[in-house]
PDB file of C-alpha atoms in Angstrom:
ATOM      1  CA  UNK A   1       2.647 -12.022   1.997  1.00  0.00           C
ATOM      2  CA  UNK A   2       5.544  -9.594   1.960  1.00  0.00           C
ATOM      3  CA  UNK A   3       7.516  -7.291   4.220  1.00  0.00           C
ATOM      4  CA  UNK A   4       7.626  -3.610   3.398  1.00  0.00           C
ATOM      5  CA  UNK A   5      10.083  -0.989   4.583  1.00  0.00           C
ATOM      6  CA  UNK A   6       8.740   2.525   4.076  1.00  0.00           C
ATOM      7  CA  UNK A   7      10.767   5.754   4.443  1.00  0.00           C
ATOM      8  CA  UNK A   8       9.528   8.389   6.911  1.00  0.00           C
ATOM      9  CA  UNK A   9       6.694  10.479   5.496  1.00  0.00           C
ATOM     10  CA  UNK A  10       6.151   8.125   2.573  1.00  0.00           C
ATOM     11  CA  UNK A  11       3.359   5.813   1.452  1.00  0.00           C
ATOM     12  CA  UNK A  12       1.577   4.777  -1.743  1.00  0.00           C
ATOM     13  CA  UNK A  13      -1.009   6.832  -3.636  1.00  0.00           C
ATOM     14  CA  UNK A  14      -4.643   6.120  -2.763  1.00  0.00           C
ATOM     15  CA  UNK A  15      -5.528   2.868  -4.472  1.00  0.00           C
ATOM     16  CA  UNK A  16      -8.155   0.138  -4.770  1.00  0.00           C
ATOM     17  CA  UNK A  17      -7.569  -3.599  -4.998  1.00  0.00           C
ATOM     18  CA  UNK A  18     -10.387  -5.084  -7.093  1.00  0.00           C
ATOM     19  CA  UNK A  19      -9.429  -8.723  -6.383  1.00  0.00           C
ATOM     20  CA  UNK A  20      -7.768  -8.939  -2.969  1.00  0.00           C
ATOM     21  CA  UNK A  21      -8.444  -8.202   0.672  1.00  0.00           C
ATOM     22  CA  UNK A  22      -5.363  -6.868   2.482  1.00  0.00           C
ATOM     23  CA  UNK A  23      -4.184  -7.006   6.074  1.00  0.00           C
ATOM     24  CA  UNK A  24      -1.236  -4.857   7.132  1.00  0.00           C
ATOM     25  CA  UNK A  25       0.512  -5.605  10.401  1.00  0.00           C
ATOM     26  CA  UNK A  26       2.821  -2.833  11.633  1.00  0.00           C
ATOM     27  CA  UNK A  27       6.148  -4.256  12.816  1.00  0.00           C
ATOM     28  CA  UNK A  28       8.017  -0.983  13.451  1.00  0.00           C
ATOM     29  CA  UNK A  29       7.112   2.691  13.399  1.00  0.00           C
ATOM     30  CA  UNK A  30       3.819   4.561  13.383  1.00  0.00           C
ATOM     31  CA  UNK A  31       1.495   4.514  10.397  1.00  0.00           C
ATOM     32  CA  UNK A  32      -1.437   6.723   9.523  1.00  0.00           C
ATOM     33  CA  UNK A  33      -3.970   4.783   7.448  1.00  0.00           C
ATOM     34  CA  UNK A  34      -6.642   6.366   5.276  1.00  0.00           C
ATOM     35  CA  UNK A  35      -9.549   4.035   4.486  1.00  0.00           C
ATOM     36  CA  UNK A  36     -12.381   5.473   2.380  1.00  0.00           C
ATOM     37  CA  UNK A  37     -12.159   8.898   4.019  1.00  0.00           C
ATOM     38  CA  UNK A  38     -11.446   7.861   7.628  1.00  0.00           C
ATOM     39  CA  UNK A  39      -8.004   7.958   9.228  1.00  0.00           C
ATOM     40  CA  UNK A  40      -6.529   5.659  11.872  1.00  0.00           C
ATOM     41  CA  UNK A  41      -3.132   5.728  13.558  1.00  0.00           C
ATOM     42  CA  UNK A  42      -1.400   2.391  14.169  1.00  0.00           C
ATOM     43  CA  UNK A  43       1.755   1.680  16.135  1.00  0.00           C
ATOM     44  CA  UNK A  44       3.916  -1.433  16.163  1.00  0.00           C
ATOM     45  CA  UNK A  45       2.068  -4.679  16.942  1.00  0.00           C
ATOM     46  CA  UNK A  46      -1.196  -3.342  15.451  1.00  0.00           C
ATOM     47  CA  UNK A  47      -3.028  -4.535  12.340  1.00  0.00           C
ATOM     48  CA  UNK A  48      -5.655  -3.206   9.960  1.00  0.00           C
ATOM     49  CA  UNK A  49      -7.998  -4.955   7.527  1.00  0.00           C
ATOM     50  CA  UNK A  50      -8.358  -3.258   4.129  1.00  0.00           C
ATOM     51  CA  UNK A  51     -11.229  -4.862   2.187  1.00  0.00           C
ATOM     52  CA  UNK A  52     -11.130  -5.226  -1.578  1.00  0.00           C
ATOM     53  CA  UNK A  53     -12.935  -2.521  -3.492  1.00  0.00           C
ATOM     54  CA  UNK A  54     -12.358   0.155  -0.831  1.00  0.00           C
ATOM     55  CA  UNK A  55      -9.908   3.044  -1.510  1.00  0.00           C
ATOM     56  CA  UNK A  56      -7.024   3.177   0.966  1.00  0.00           C
ATOM     57  CA  UNK A  57      -3.467   4.328   1.575  1.00  0.00           C
ATOM     58  CA  UNK A  58      -1.032   4.937   4.415  1.00  0.00           C
ATOM     59  CA  UNK A  59       1.848   7.170   5.462  1.00  0.00           C
ATOM     60  CA  UNK A  60       4.696   6.512   7.883  1.00  0.00           C
ATOM     61  CA  UNK A  61       4.604   9.157  10.616  1.00  0.00           C
ATOM     62  CA  UNK A  62       7.726  10.281  12.471  1.00  0.00           C
ATOM     63  CA  UNK A  63      11.460  10.371  11.781  1.00  0.00           C
ATOM     64  CA  UNK A  64      12.094   6.609  11.470  1.00  0.00           C
ATOM     65  CA  UNK A  65      11.239   4.239   8.621  1.00  0.00           C
ATOM     66  CA  UNK A  66       8.243   1.990   9.060  1.00  0.00           C
ATOM     67  CA  UNK A  67       8.274  -1.765   8.629  1.00  0.00           C
ATOM     68  CA  UNK A  68       5.142  -3.789   7.952  1.00  0.00           C
ATOM     69  CA  UNK A  69       3.941  -7.213   6.970  1.00  0.00           C
ATOM     70  CA  UNK A  70       1.242  -7.210   4.289  1.00  0.00           C
ATOM     71  CA  UNK A  71      -0.959 -10.183   3.475  1.00  0.00           C
ATOM     72  CA  UNK A  72      -3.168 -10.120   0.372  1.00  0.00           C
ATOM     73  CA  UNK A  73      -5.703 -12.810  -0.353  1.00  0.00           C
ATOM     74  CA  UNK A  74      -6.275 -14.515  -2.669  1.00  0.00           C
ATOM     75  CA  UNK A  75      -2.680 -14.849  -3.848  1.00  0.00           C
ATOM     76  CA  UNK A  76      -1.230 -13.645  -7.121  1.00  0.00           C
ATOM     77  CA  UNK A  77      -0.817  -9.936  -6.450  1.00  0.00           C
ATOM     78  CA  UNK A  78       2.831 -10.445  -5.494  1.00  0.00           C
ATOM     79  CA  UNK A  79       3.566 -10.479  -9.234  1.00  0.00           C
ATOM     80  CA  UNK A  80       2.806  -6.751  -9.344  1.00  0.00           C
ATOM     81  CA  UNK A  81       5.771  -5.994  -7.081  1.00  0.00           C
ATOM     82  CA  UNK A  82       8.039  -8.317  -9.059  1.00  0.00           C
ATOM     83  CA  UNK A  83       7.040  -6.635 -12.320  1.00  0.00           C
ATOM     84  CA  UNK A  84       7.585  -3.125 -10.939  1.00  0.00           C
ATOM     85  CA  UNK A  85      10.939  -4.083  -9.395  1.00  0.00           C
ATOM     86  CA  UNK A  86      11.989  -5.866 -12.583  1.00  0.00           C
ATOM     87  CA  UNK A  87      11.695  -2.594 -14.473  1.00  0.00           C
ATOM     88  CA  UNK A  88      13.256  -0.597 -11.580  1.00  0.00           C
ATOM     89  CA  UNK A  89      10.211   1.695 -11.490  1.00  0.00           C
ATOM     90  CA  UNK A  90       9.709   4.242  -8.707  1.00  0.00           C
ATOM     91  CA  UNK A  91       6.915   6.388  -7.320  1.00  0.00           C
ATOM     92  CA  UNK A  92       6.180   9.150  -8.308  1.00  0.00           C
ATOM     93  CA  UNK A  93       8.413   9.359 -11.380  1.00  0.00           C
ATOM     94  CA  UNK A  94       7.158   6.237 -13.118  1.00  0.00           C
ATOM     95  CA  UNK A  95       3.474   6.338 -12.135  1.00  0.00           C
ATOM     96  CA  UNK A  96       2.243   6.106 -15.730  1.00  0.00           C
ATOM     97  CA  UNK A  97       4.035   2.792 -16.291  1.00  0.00           C
ATOM     98  CA  UNK A  98       3.234   1.537 -12.778  1.00  0.00           C
ATOM     99  CA  UNK A  99      -0.439   2.281 -13.487  1.00  0.00           C
ATOM    100  CA  UNK A 100      -0.271   0.227 -16.689  1.00  0.00           C
ATOM    101  CA  UNK A 101       1.176  -2.745 -14.794  1.00  0.00           C
ATOM    102  CA  UNK A 102      -1.368  -2.278 -11.998  1.00  0.00           C
ATOM    103  CA  UNK A 103      -4.290  -2.661 -14.423  1.00  0.00           C
ATOM    104  CA  UNK A 104      -3.217  -6.243 -15.095  1.00  0.00           C
ATOM    105  CA  UNK A 105      -3.493  -7.010 -11.380  1.00  0.00           C
ATOM    106  CA  UNK A 106      -6.838  -5.343 -10.714  1.00  0.00           C
ATOM    107  CA  UNK A 107      -5.165  -2.418  -8.949  1.00  0.00           C
ATOM    108  CA  UNK A 108      -6.277   1.137  -9.634  1.00  0.00           C
ATOM    109  CA  UNK A 109      -4.635   4.318  -8.350  1.00  0.00           C
ATOM    110  CA  UNK A 110      -7.443   6.763  -7.551  1.00  0.00           C
ATOM    111  CA  UNK A 111      -5.771   9.602  -5.656  1.00  0.00           C
ATOM    112  CA  UNK A 112      -2.595  11.142  -4.295  1.00  0.00           C
ATOM    113  CA  UNK A 113      -0.449   9.866  -1.440  1.00  0.00           C
ATOM    114  CA  UNK A 114      -1.747  10.698   2.028  1.00  0.00           C
ATOM    115  CA  UNK A 115       1.020  13.275   2.468  1.00  0.00           C
ATOM    116  CA  UNK A 116      -0.588  15.315  -0.347  1.00  0.00           C
ATOM    117  CA  UNK A 117      -4.077  15.401   1.195  1.00  0.00           C
TER     118      UNK A 117
END
């Protein structure tokens, strides 16, 4: 479980978790989620289930940052974020290295961020 703060207009590239199911609960802001080709808007106090093996991403909509609580199960994926932070890697500049780290956690980037679609 971790808390994420996402700048306006931002979000991760489309990705697939091979090992974990994910639930994201929106704490602040408005998020647009893309799940296997379908989009859903979520405001604060709303949640979405993102099953393992299904491509997904999100984007924060509006002028304010978004804040969310993400829960991935089973545990262990939190190491991905520690590894990326430990090397001070950023999206999009370091995607090649981030992709290498992701492979070790069963994470695959399969498309662009939602803002690029």
